[in-house]
Amino acid sequence: MARKIIKSKYFVEEDFVEVLAEVPAGGSSPLPTNQEMKVIGRPVTRLDGYDKVSGTARYTFDINLPHLAHARTLRSPYAHARITAIDAREAAKMPGVLGIIHYQNVDQIPWYGSSFLFDPHLRYVGDEVACVAAETEAAASAALKRIKVEYEELPFVVDAAAAMKQNAPAIHEGGNIQGGKPAVYARGDFDAGLAEADVVVEETFTTQVEVHNPTEVHCSVVNWEGDRLTVWDSTQAIFSVRDTVAQSLGLPASQVRVIKRYMGGGFGSKLTTGKYTVMAALLAQRIGRPVRITLDREEMNLAVGNRPDSVQKLTVAAKKDGTLSAMSHWSYGAVGAYPSGAACSWPLRTIYQCPNVKTEEYSVFINAGPGRPFRAPGHVQGTFALESILDDVAEKLAMDPLEFRRKNHATIDQVMNLPYTSKKLLEAYDAGAKAIGWDRRRKVPGADKGRYQRGLGFASQIWWGAGTPPAGCILKLNRDGSVRLIAGTQDIGTGTYTVMAQVAAEILEIPIERIQVNLGDTAVGPYCPLSGGSLTTPSVTPAVADAALQMKEKLLSAAAAILEVPQGELVYQRGEVRHTGDTSKKKTIVEILREMREQTLLTYGARNANPEGYAINSFGAQFAEVEVDTLTGHVKVIKVVAAHDIGRAVNRLTLENQFHGGILQGIGFALMEERVIDPQTGKVLTVNLHDYKMPTIMDMPEIEVIIVSEADTKISNVGAKGVGEPAMIPTPGAIANAIYNAIGVRLHSLPMTPDKILMALAQKG
Amino acid sequence: MEGTFRINGRHELLEFSERATLLQVLRDNGHQEVKEGCAEGQCGSCLVLLDGRLVNSCQVFAAAAVNREITTVQGLGTIHAPHAIQEALVEVGAVQCGFCTPGMVMAAYYLLRHHPDPSEKEIRRALDGNLCRCTGYTKIIEGIRLAARRMRQA
C-alpha cells in the first residue's frame, strides 16, 4: 500500500503539537454506517471483562519479580525550604535497607525545566528529598524516618493572588508568573462591541483545585538486564515514559522498554513521567535488584498532579435581539510549584459566535504540588464560568437560555477561521431538551416555595479529540486462523482492547473472540499517541481498519494462488474466500493458513492524515435537573441528559462507561471535591479519601446518553471523535445553572457545597 | 509469626510480621486479586469476607485472622467459573478500569446473601463504602439487580 510522510498538527490537552507521520497516500475511504455494521457500533462486552471481575487482571501495582526490592520516598514537610544538610548514614544501617539516594549522591538530572530530580531547593509539601530501597515497604518506610535532614525554611505562598503580588516569595527566578507574562488572545474590537451592546454583564467566578485520585496509585516496577531497562508503569503514555526515563539515565531510548497491561485509572495524572520511576531505576542500578515503587494515598494527593484552580472575570455583552457583541475573559490560576497550565478561555473563544473577543490569562506558581492535565484541562472550569454568565445574560434579555445559545450558534472555528468537519450541536440541543423535558423548566428562578426546590439547567461543550497520526497497528494471522493485533497504544481502562478488536472483527468478518490484542509495550507495538486528550479511539481505530482491509486483500491473493484462479474472480465473506462462479472453490482463513507458514500473513495499518482546511471538534450539551434542600443546603442531582456529537460511536457500552464516569467526576467538581491547603503552614489538609470528598454511589443520578452523530467521514475511515473529556466538560455548568433555576440565586464559586448554598440563600433573604 | 489461614477453602500456612495487615499477607502470598486502593479503610477495594463478615482487609491485622475463614473474589468465582454477580457485571458493562471491581463484587455478594431482593436504595447503601473513580456506578447497580434476579431464579 502506498504511503507518504506528512506533517500533521493536532491539539492535545493544552497545546497544538506538530508531528511527522507516515500515512496512507490515498487518504481513507469511510466505512459503512453503523446500521450496516455487525460489530462496530454494537454494545460489545469487554474482552477483558472476566479478567477484571475475577481478579485475574494484573495491574502494574501487582507486578512481582524474584528478589524484588521496595522503594519509598521522603518528601518535604515544608512548603518552601532549602536543604542545608542531609545525613543518611543511620538510615542506611537499618535492617533490610539496601540503598538510599538523594541530591548529594545522584547526578543532577534535569526535571521540570529548571529544577532537578533531587533539588535541594524544595518548593512544596511533598517535593522529593530522598528515596530508599529496602527488602520490604515497611523497612523502607522505617528508614525514611531516620534520614536526618536539616532544612532552612523559606517564606512561602500558597494562594495565586498573593503569589502575583510584587513582594511575594519568589518560587523561581523570574517571578511567580509562568513565562513572565499572561497568555493573550484578541479578535475584532472589544470596546466597539461593548459600545453597541444593550446588555452588559460582568461577573467573577472561582474554581477549586481538583485532584485526580485514580483508584490504582502511581507505581512502577523496574528491572535491569545489563544496560537494558524494563519498566512496568501505570501510565497513559508508554512512549513518553520511555523517552523521559532514557534521557534521564543517559540511555538510548531503544534500551528502555516500557510495559503497561492493565491500569486503574489516570484521568491525566498519568500522562507525565513520574520522578518515582527514575528514582526506582537509579536504586535498582545501585543495588542490582529489581525495584518496585508505589505512592501511598497521601502522596497521591500531594505530588502527582491536579487541576489548577481559577479566578475568572468575564464580561459578556449582547444586543437586544440576543446576538453576542463582545466577550472578555481575564483569569489567573495556580499551577503549583512547577510549570503546568491554568488557562481556561478556549470555550469562550470558540463555542459561540462572537466577533469581538479578548482574553488574558495568568498561570501562577505557588508553593503547592504541580498541576497536570486533568480530564479536559481548562475546559471544565472555563465552561462553568461561561455557561453561568450566559444564563444571566439570557435572563436580562428575557430569552430562554437555550434559545440564546441557538441564536449565537457558531458555524466556523473563529480562532482558526476554519469550517468544522461536522458540528451537530443544534441537534444535541433538540434531543437533550426533549429528553429532560425543558418545557418543565421554571420560568421564574426560585419559583418553588417549600423546603425542596427543583430546577433545570444546561451547558454546552466543545473539545478537540480528532485523533492524529502517527498511529500504527500490526495484524498477524495465526495458524489457527485467529488474529493477533499489536499496537503501541495503551488501554487505560476505557476499553481500547475491545474497540480495536471490534474494528478488526467487523472488517475480517470473524468472531471477536478470535482476536487477541497486545497493547502497552514499547518493544513490540508500533508507535501510537499517548492516551489523553480523548485521542485514543479516533487515532488507533482507523489504523486497525487500514490493517484489516489490507489483510483481506492478502487472503484473496493467497486463496487465488492456492485455488489457481484469478484473484478478480474471488470474493471475501465471513472469513472465507469464495469463487464467484464455481461454488466448490472456496477456502476459509484456517484452510489458507494451514497451507502457509505461521504468521507470514502480516499487515501494518496506519492512521490517515487529518483533512486540511478543517477544524475537528466534538460538541455536546448536558441538561441537569437538581433538587436543593434549602434547610441543609444539600444539592441532589436528579437526572443528567448528555446529548453529544462524537462522530461514530464504536461501542455503546464502553461509550456509556465514559459518559457516566465523566458526568460523575463533573458532579464531584461541581459539588464536593476540593484540595484544601492550610495557609498558615502550607500543608495540604485533604490527603486521604475521607477528607478529599469524591462522589460515591449515593451521589449518582439517573443518566441518559444520547448520541446525535454518525461517523464523521471527513476525519477517517472510522470517523470517531474522542469521548473521554467531552463527557465531563459541561456537567458543572449545567448543574450550576440548574441550581440557579431552583433557588433563584447565582453561585459563583465551585464546589457548590451546602455552606455556600445556605450563605447564598441567606443573602437572597 | 506464622499461622494457618483458610483462604477460599484451602488451608495456607503463612509467615507474616506481627504488624502486617491481612491485606498485605494476602497480597504477599499470591492473592493479588485483593486490590489495594488506599490502605486506610476508605475505598473498599480490598474487601474480603472474614468468617462471612465483610471487612476491609487493610483494617484487620493478619494475626487476628489466623485460623479463620477468608473469602476473596476468587473464592466466589474464577475466570473459568464466574459467579452470577461477576457474569452480570460483565454483561451490563459495569467494569471499566476494573481496579475497584473485586471489592464491588464482594460487597454485592454480601448484600445479596442477606437481601436476595434488594431495592435500588439498599444496593446504594450497601456499596457506599466502595469508591469507583471511572465507571459512574449506574451500571454496577444494574448488574447487581440482574444478578439478584438470576440468583433468586436459580
mmCIF file of N, CA and C in Angstrom, chain A residues 45-46 49-59 61-62 211-213 215-217 263-265 267 297 374 493-494 653 656-658 660-661 664-665 673 688-690 694-698 700-701, chain B residues 27 30 32-33 35-38 40 42-43 45 73-74 77-79 82 86-87 89-93 95-102 105 124-125 127-128 131-139 141:
data_model
loop_
_atom_site.group_PDB
_atom_site.id
_atom_site.type_symbol
_atom_site.label_atom_id
_atom_site.label_comp_id
_atom_site.label_asym_id
_atom_site.label_seq_id
_atom_site.Cartn_x
_atom_site.Cartn_y
_atom_site.Cartn_z
ATOM 1 N N THR A 45 -19.535 -6.546 24.783
ATOM 2 C CA THR A 45 -18.975 -6.560 26.142
ATOM 3 C C THR A 45 -17.453 -6.616 26.062
ATOM 4 N N ARG A 46 -16.825 -6.125 27.113
ATOM 5 C CA ARG A 46 -15.366 -6.011 27.148
ATOM 6 C C ARG A 46 -14.658 -7.344 27.005
ATOM 7 N N GLY A 49 -13.357 -8.214 30.403
ATOM 8 C CA GLY A 49 -14.336 -8.162 31.494
ATOM 9 C C GLY A 49 -14.128 -9.238 32.544
ATOM 10 N N TYR A 50 -13.990 -10.489 32.095
ATOM 11 C CA TYR A 50 -13.847 -11.581 33.066
ATOM 12 C C TYR A 50 -12.492 -11.552 33.768
ATOM 13 N N ASP A 51 -11.461 -11.076 33.080
ATOM 14 C CA ASP A 51 -10.164 -10.869 33.738
ATOM 15 C C ASP A 51 -10.342 -9.970 34.961
ATOM 16 N N LYS A 52 -11.159 -8.950 34.779
ATOM 17 C CA LYS A 52 -11.271 -7.932 35.820
ATOM 18 C C LYS A 52 -12.222 -8.345 36.940
ATOM 19 N N VAL A 53 -13.393 -8.901 36.603
ATOM 20 C CA VAL A 53 -14.337 -9.260 37.685
ATOM 21 C C VAL A 53 -13.827 -10.419 38.531
ATOM 22 N N SER A 54 -12.952 -11.239 37.952
ATOM 23 C CA SER A 54 -12.457 -12.397 38.698
ATOM 24 C C SER A 54 -11.192 -12.075 39.480
ATOM 25 N N GLY A 55 -10.643 -10.888 39.268
ATOM 26 C CA GLY A 55 -9.399 -10.540 39.947
ATOM 27 C C GLY A 55 -8.174 -11.121 39.261
ATOM 28 N N THR A 56 -8.368 -11.693 38.080
ATOM 29 C CA THR A 56 -7.240 -12.277 37.339
ATOM 30 C C THR A 56 -6.355 -11.187 36.739
ATOM 31 N N ALA A 57 -6.954 -10.072 36.378
ATOM 32 C CA ALA A 57 -6.218 -8.985 35.720
ATOM 33 C C ALA A 57 -5.058 -8.518 36.585
ATOM 34 N N ARG A 58 -3.877 -8.401 35.990
ATOM 35 C CA ARG A 58 -2.697 -7.937 36.715
ATOM 36 C C ARG A 58 -2.382 -6.502 36.319
ATOM 37 N N TYR A 59 -2.372 -5.644 37.300
ATOM 38 C CA TYR A 59 -2.059 -4.243 37.100
ATOM 39 C C TYR A 59 -0.573 -4.038 37.430
ATOM 40 N N PHE A 61 0.579 -2.358 39.713
ATOM 41 C CA PHE A 61 0.651 -2.481 41.167
ATOM 42 C C PHE A 61 0.862 -3.936 41.601
ATOM 43 N N ASP A 62 0.449 -4.873 40.753
ATOM 44 C CA ASP A 62 0.509 -6.300 41.108
ATOM 45 C C ASP A 62 1.773 -6.995 40.609
ATOM 46 N N VAL A 211 -8.176 17.031 42.528
ATOM 47 C CA VAL A 211 -7.110 16.021 42.472
ATOM 48 C C VAL A 211 -7.650 14.754 41.806
ATOM 49 N N HIS A 212 -6.818 14.161 40.935
ATOM 50 C CA HIS A 212 -7.283 13.037 40.108
ATOM 51 C C HIS A 212 -7.711 11.825 40.930
ATOM 52 N N ASN A 213 -6.855 11.437 41.862
ATOM 53 C CA ASN A 213 -7.143 10.270 42.699
ATOM 54 C C ASN A 213 -7.647 9.039 41.948
ATOM 55 N N THR A 215 -7.952 5.091 41.215
ATOM 56 C CA THR A 215 -8.012 4.048 42.248
ATOM 57 C C THR A 215 -6.679 3.322 42.384
ATOM 58 N N GLU A 216 -6.039 3.017 41.248
ATOM 59 C CA GLU A 216 -4.695 2.449 41.336
ATOM 60 C C GLU A 216 -3.704 3.591 41.519
ATOM 61 N N VAL A 217 -2.917 3.536 42.582
ATOM 62 C CA VAL A 217 -1.946 4.609 42.816
ATOM 63 C C VAL A 217 -0.860 4.570 41.737
ATOM 64 N N MET A 263 -4.556 -0.956 33.881
ATOM 65 C CA MET A 263 -4.318 0.243 34.679
ATOM 66 C C MET A 263 -5.590 0.709 35.367
ATOM 67 N N GLY A 264 -5.450 1.086 36.628
ATOM 68 C CA GLY A 264 -6.603 1.528 37.413
ATOM 69 C C GLY A 264 -6.822 3.028 37.364
ATOM 70 N N GLY A 265 -7.012 3.569 36.162
ATOM 71 C CA GLY A 265 -7.387 4.967 36.000
ATOM 72 C C GLY A 265 -6.202 5.920 35.997
ATOM 73 N N PHE A 267 -6.839 9.718 34.297
ATOM 74 C CA PHE A 267 -7.548 10.996 34.147
ATOM 75 C C PHE A 267 -6.613 12.159 33.855
ATOM 76 N N ARG A 297 -1.650 6.925 49.377
ATOM 77 C CA ARG A 297 -2.751 7.838 49.040
ATOM 78 C C ARG A 297 -2.417 9.283 49.406
ATOM 79 N N PHE A 374 -5.933 17.471 33.614
ATOM 80 C CA PHE A 374 -6.997 16.714 34.269
ATOM 81 C C PHE A 374 -8.210 16.777 33.353
ATOM 82 N N GLY A 493 -8.063 1.696 30.713
ATOM 83 C CA GLY A 493 -9.280 1.278 31.407
ATOM 84 C C GLY A 493 -10.528 1.578 30.605
ATOM 85 N N THR A 494 -10.353 2.329 29.521
ATOM 86 C CA THR A 494 -11.519 2.815 28.787
ATOM 87 C C THR A 494 -12.120 1.776 27.854
ATOM 88 N N LEU A 653 -21.449 0.351 24.939
ATOM 89 C CA LEU A 653 -21.216 0.062 26.365
ATOM 90 C C LEU A 653 -20.021 0.829 26.912
ATOM 91 N N GLU A 656 -20.852 4.477 27.116
ATOM 92 C CA GLU A 656 -21.659 4.862 28.289
ATOM 93 C C GLU A 656 -20.804 4.886 29.549
ATOM 94 N N ASN A 657 -19.858 3.963 29.670
ATOM 95 C CA ASN A 657 -18.920 3.997 30.809
ATOM 96 C C ASN A 657 -18.232 5.354 30.873
ATOM 97 N N GLN A 658 -17.756 5.824 29.716
ATOM 98 C CA GLN A 658 -17.048 7.099 29.687
ATOM 99 C C GLN A 658 -17.972 8.246 30.072
ATOM 100 N N HIS A 660 -20.879 8.088 31.863
ATOM 101 C CA HIS A 660 -21.287 8.002 33.270
ATOM 102 C C HIS A 660 -20.158 8.459 34.181
ATOM 103 N N GLY A 661 -18.947 7.979 33.891
ATOM 104 C CA GLY A 661 -17.808 8.328 34.734
ATOM 105 C C GLY A 661 -17.461 9.806 34.631
ATOM 106 N N LEU A 664 -20.052 11.840 36.506
ATOM 107 C CA LEU A 664 -19.869 11.727 37.959
ATOM 108 C C LEU A 664 -18.686 12.579 38.424
ATOM 109 N N GLN A 665 -17.615 12.590 37.652
ATOM 110 C CA GLN A 665 -16.491 13.466 38.016
ATOM 111 C C GLN A 665 -16.913 14.936 37.930
ATOM 112 N N GLU A 673 -15.656 18.082 45.515
ATOM 113 C CA GLU A 673 -14.207 17.860 45.548
ATOM 114 C C GLU A 673 -13.443 19.173 45.723
ATOM 115 N N ASN A 688 -6.431 12.260 52.211
ATOM 116 C CA ASN A 688 -6.949 10.894 52.124
ATOM 117 C C ASN A 688 -8.340 10.925 51.513
ATOM 118 N N LEU A 689 -8.890 9.755 51.257
ATOM 119 C CA LEU A 689 -10.162 9.685 50.531
ATOM 120 C C LEU A 689 -11.361 9.963 51.420
ATOM 121 N N HIS A 690 -11.093 10.205 52.703
ATOM 122 C CA HIS A 690 -12.169 10.652 53.583
ATOM 123 C C HIS A 690 -12.267 12.175 53.523
ATOM 124 N N MET A 694 -14.925 12.601 47.283
ATOM 125 C CA MET A 694 -15.282 12.195 45.918
ATOM 126 C C MET A 694 -16.690 11.623 45.950
ATOM 127 N N PRO A 695 -17.395 11.711 44.815
ATOM 128 C CA PRO A 695 -18.755 11.178 44.785
ATOM 129 C C PRO A 695 -18.773 9.665 45.036
ATOM 130 N N THR A 696 -19.768 9.208 45.740
ATOM 131 C CA THR A 696 -19.950 7.769 45.933
ATOM 132 C C THR A 696 -21.198 7.336 45.160
ATOM 133 N N ILE A 697 -21.542 6.078 45.328
ATOM 134 C CA ILE A 697 -22.711 5.525 44.644
ATOM 135 C C ILE A 697 -23.997 6.248 45.070
ATOM 136 N N MET A 698 -23.972 6.886 46.253
ATOM 137 C CA MET A 698 -25.160 7.614 46.724
ATOM 138 C C MET A 698 -25.403 8.877 45.893
ATOM 139 N N MET A 700 -24.928 9.258 42.567
ATOM 140 C CA MET A 700 -25.097 9.057 41.123
ATOM 141 C C MET A 700 -26.547 9.274 40.712
ATOM 142 N N PRO A 701 -26.781 10.223 39.813
ATOM 143 C CA PRO A 701 -28.150 10.462 39.346
ATOM 144 C C PRO A 701 -28.523 9.512 38.214
ATOM 145 N N ARG B 27 -1.818 -10.358 49.745
ATOM 146 C CA ARG B 27 -1.148 -9.936 48.504
ATOM 147 C C ARG B 27 0.276 -10.485 48.413
ATOM 148 N N GLY B 30 0.345 -14.184 46.897
ATOM 149 C CA GLY B 30 -0.256 -14.535 45.613
ATOM 150 C C GLY B 30 -1.715 -14.161 45.448
ATOM 151 N N GLN B 32 -3.337 -11.571 44.735
ATOM 152 C CA GLN B 32 -3.346 -10.195 44.246
ATOM 153 C C GLN B 32 -4.675 -9.799 43.635
ATOM 154 N N GLU B 33 -5.622 -10.753 43.675
ATOM 155 C CA GLU B 33 -6.985 -10.379 43.302
ATOM 156 C C GLU B 33 -7.576 -9.422 44.336
ATOM 157 N N LYS B 35 -7.370 -6.069 45.918
ATOM 158 C CA LYS B 35 -6.722 -4.831 45.468
ATOM 159 C C LYS B 35 -6.505 -3.876 46.633
ATOM 160 N N GLU B 36 -5.497 -3.027 46.474
ATOM 161 C CA GLU B 36 -5.224 -2.007 47.488
ATOM 162 C C GLU B 36 -5.409 -0.635 46.864
ATOM 163 N N GLY B 37 -6.374 0.135 47.357
ATOM 164 C CA GLY B 37 -6.605 1.468 46.798
ATOM 165 C C GLY B 37 -6.116 2.567 47.708
ATOM 166 N N CYS B 38 -6.192 2.337 49.024
ATOM 167 C CA CYS B 38 -5.806 3.416 49.942
ATOM 168 C C CYS B 38 -5.092 2.910 51.177
ATOM 169 N N GLU B 40 -6.242 2.526 53.929
ATOM 170 C CA GLU B 40 -6.708 3.304 55.086
ATOM 171 C C GLU B 40 -8.175 3.035 55.398
ATOM 172 N N GLN B 42 -10.755 3.337 53.396
ATOM 173 C CA GLN B 42 -11.650 4.366 52.870
ATOM 174 C C GLN B 42 -12.167 4.111 51.452
ATOM 175 N N CYS B 43 -11.680 3.059 50.788
ATOM 176 C CA CYS B 43 -12.087 2.893 49.385
ATOM 177 C C CYS B 43 -12.792 1.583 49.077
ATOM 178 N N SER B 45 -11.612 -1.275 48.089
ATOM 179 C CA SER B 45 -11.026 -2.136 47.051
ATOM 180 C C SER B 45 -10.551 -3.474 47.605
ATOM 181 N N VAL B 73 -12.336 -12.539 46.190
ATOM 182 C CA VAL B 73 -13.200 -12.561 44.992
ATOM 183 C C VAL B 73 -13.011 -13.872 44.220
ATOM 184 N N GLN B 74 -11.819 -14.446 44.286
ATOM 185 C CA GLN B 74 -11.608 -15.695 43.555
ATOM 186 C C GLN B 74 -12.266 -16.880 44.255
ATOM 187 N N GLY B 77 -15.829 -16.813 42.524
ATOM 188 C CA GLY B 77 -15.885 -17.269 41.143
ATOM 189 C C GLY B 77 -14.586 -16.954 40.456
ATOM 190 N N THR B 78 -14.226 -17.759 39.493
ATOM 191 C CA THR B 78 -12.967 -17.548 38.780
ATOM 192 C C THR B 78 -13.267 -17.187 37.334
ATOM 193 N N ILE B 79 -12.203 -16.929 36.603
ATOM 194 C CA ILE B 79 -12.382 -16.570 35.193
ATOM 195 C C ILE B 79 -13.038 -17.730 34.424
ATOM 196 N N PRO B 82 -17.210 -18.225 36.626
ATOM 197 C CA PRO B 82 -17.587 -16.987 37.309
ATOM 198 C C PRO B 82 -18.887 -17.124 38.104
ATOM 199 N N GLN B 86 -20.457 -11.776 39.001
ATOM 200 C CA GLN B 86 -19.376 -11.436 38.067
ATOM 201 C C GLN B 86 -19.886 -11.449 36.624
ATOM 202 N N GLU B 87 -20.690 -12.471 36.320
ATOM 203 C CA GLU B 87 -21.251 -12.554 34.959
ATOM 204 C C GLU B 87 -22.102 -11.333 34.637
ATOM 205 N N LEU B 89 -22.052 -8.359 35.953
ATOM 206 C CA LEU B 89 -21.288 -7.109 35.842
ATOM 207 C C LEU B 89 -20.618 -6.999 34.470
ATOM 208 N N VAL B 90 -20.124 -8.117 33.953
ATOM 209 C CA VAL B 90 -19.525 -8.081 32.612
ATOM 210 C C VAL B 90 -20.606 -7.799 31.567
ATOM 211 N N GLU B 91 -21.705 -8.497 31.681
ATOM 212 C CA GLU B 91 -22.750 -8.378 30.655
ATOM 213 C C GLU B 91 -23.314 -6.977 30.511
ATOM 214 N N VAL B 92 -23.565 -6.311 31.639
ATOM 215 C CA VAL B 92 -24.174 -4.981 31.537
ATOM 216 C C VAL B 92 -23.127 -3.891 31.289
ATOM 217 N N GLY B 93 -21.842 -4.250 31.350
ATOM 218 C CA GLY B 93 -20.796 -3.240 31.123
ATOM 219 C C GLY B 93 -20.517 -2.422 32.372
ATOM 220 N N VAL B 95 -17.917 -2.729 34.264
ATOM 221 C CA VAL B 95 -16.491 -2.735 34.560
ATOM 222 C C VAL B 95 -15.789 -1.785 33.615
ATOM 223 N N GLN B 96 -14.968 -0.899 34.147
ATOM 224 C CA GLN B 96 -14.175 -0.072 33.249
ATOM 225 C C GLN B 96 -12.696 -0.360 33.523
ATOM 226 N N CYS B 97 -12.023 0.430 34.349
ATOM 227 C CA CYS B 97 -10.623 0.085 34.618
ATOM 228 C C CYS B 97 -10.534 -1.202 35.423
ATOM 229 N N GLY B 98 -11.549 -1.473 36.242
ATOM 230 C CA GLY B 98 -11.650 -2.761 36.928
ATOM 231 C C GLY B 98 -10.926 -2.862 38.244
ATOM 232 N N PHE B 99 -10.246 -1.798 38.651
ATOM 233 C CA PHE B 99 -9.421 -1.889 39.860
ATOM 234 C C PHE B 99 -10.278 -2.000 41.120
ATOM 235 N N CYS B 100 -11.431 -1.342 41.126
ATOM 236 C CA CYS B 100 -12.310 -1.397 42.298
ATOM 237 C C CYS B 100 -13.247 -2.593 42.235
ATOM 238 N N THR B 101 -13.263 -3.291 41.089
ATOM 239 C CA THR B 101 -14.292 -4.299 40.847
ATOM 240 C C THR B 101 -14.271 -5.477 41.829
ATOM 241 N N PRO B 102 -13.107 -6.070 42.139
ATOM 242 C CA PRO B 102 -13.148 -7.175 43.111
ATOM 243 C C PRO B 102 -13.827 -6.774 44.425
ATOM 244 N N VAL B 105 -17.575 -6.599 43.860
ATOM 245 C CA VAL B 105 -18.171 -7.941 43.793
ATOM 246 C C VAL B 105 -18.394 -8.486 45.204
ATOM 247 N N ARG B 124 -27.479 0.826 46.846
ATOM 248 C CA ARG B 124 -26.627 2.014 47.011
ATOM 249 C C ARG B 124 -26.033 2.063 48.414
ATOM 250 N N ARG B 125 -26.883 1.798 49.425
ATOM 251 C CA ARG B 125 -26.375 1.841 50.810
ATOM 252 C C ARG B 125 -25.277 0.807 51.006
ATOM 253 N N LEU B 127 -23.195 -0.441 48.923
ATOM 254 C CA LEU B 127 -21.944 -0.195 48.189
ATOM 255 C C LEU B 127 -21.380 1.202 48.427
ATOM 256 N N ASP B 128 -21.914 1.895 49.417
ATOM 257 C CA ASP B 128 -21.477 3.272 49.658
ATOM 258 C C ASP B 128 -20.019 3.343 50.106
ATOM 259 N N LEU B 131 -15.405 2.965 46.579
ATOM 260 C CA LEU B 131 -15.202 4.089 45.670
ATOM 261 C C LEU B 131 -14.815 3.599 44.283
ATOM 262 N N CYS B 132 -15.456 4.166 43.279
ATOM 263 C CA CYS B 132 -15.102 3.923 41.887
ATOM 264 C C CYS B 132 -14.870 5.288 41.282
ATOM 265 N N ARG B 133 -13.738 5.493 40.616
ATOM 266 C CA ARG B 133 -13.441 6.816 40.082
ATOM 267 C C ARG B 133 -13.795 6.915 38.599
ATOM 268 N N CYS B 134 -14.150 5.784 37.956
ATOM 269 C CA CYS B 134 -14.299 5.919 36.498
ATOM 270 C C CYS B 134 -15.588 5.391 35.890
ATOM 271 N N THR B 135 -16.293 4.505 36.555
ATOM 272 C CA THR B 135 -17.450 3.903 35.877
ATOM 273 C C THR B 135 -18.749 4.659 36.098
ATOM 274 N N GLY B 136 -18.834 5.348 37.233
ATOM 275 C CA GLY B 136 -20.052 6.116 37.460
ATOM 276 C C GLY B 136 -21.186 5.317 38.074
ATOM 277 N N TYR B 137 -20.912 4.125 38.587
ATOM 278 C CA TYR B 137 -21.814 3.345 39.451
ATOM 279 C C TYR B 137 -23.126 2.843 38.817
ATOM 280 N N THR B 138 -23.677 3.562 37.870
ATOM 281 C CA THR B 138 -25.009 3.211 37.360
ATOM 282 C C THR B 138 -25.078 1.761 36.882
ATOM 283 N N LYS B 139 -24.067 1.368 36.097
ATOM 284 C CA LYS B 139 -24.077 0.010 35.542
ATOM 285 C C LYS B 139 -23.818 -1.027 36.632
ATOM 286 N N ILE B 141 -25.019 -0.847 39.672
ATOM 287 C CA ILE B 141 -26.352 -1.065 40.265
ATOM 288 C C ILE B 141 -27.163 -1.992 39.348
#
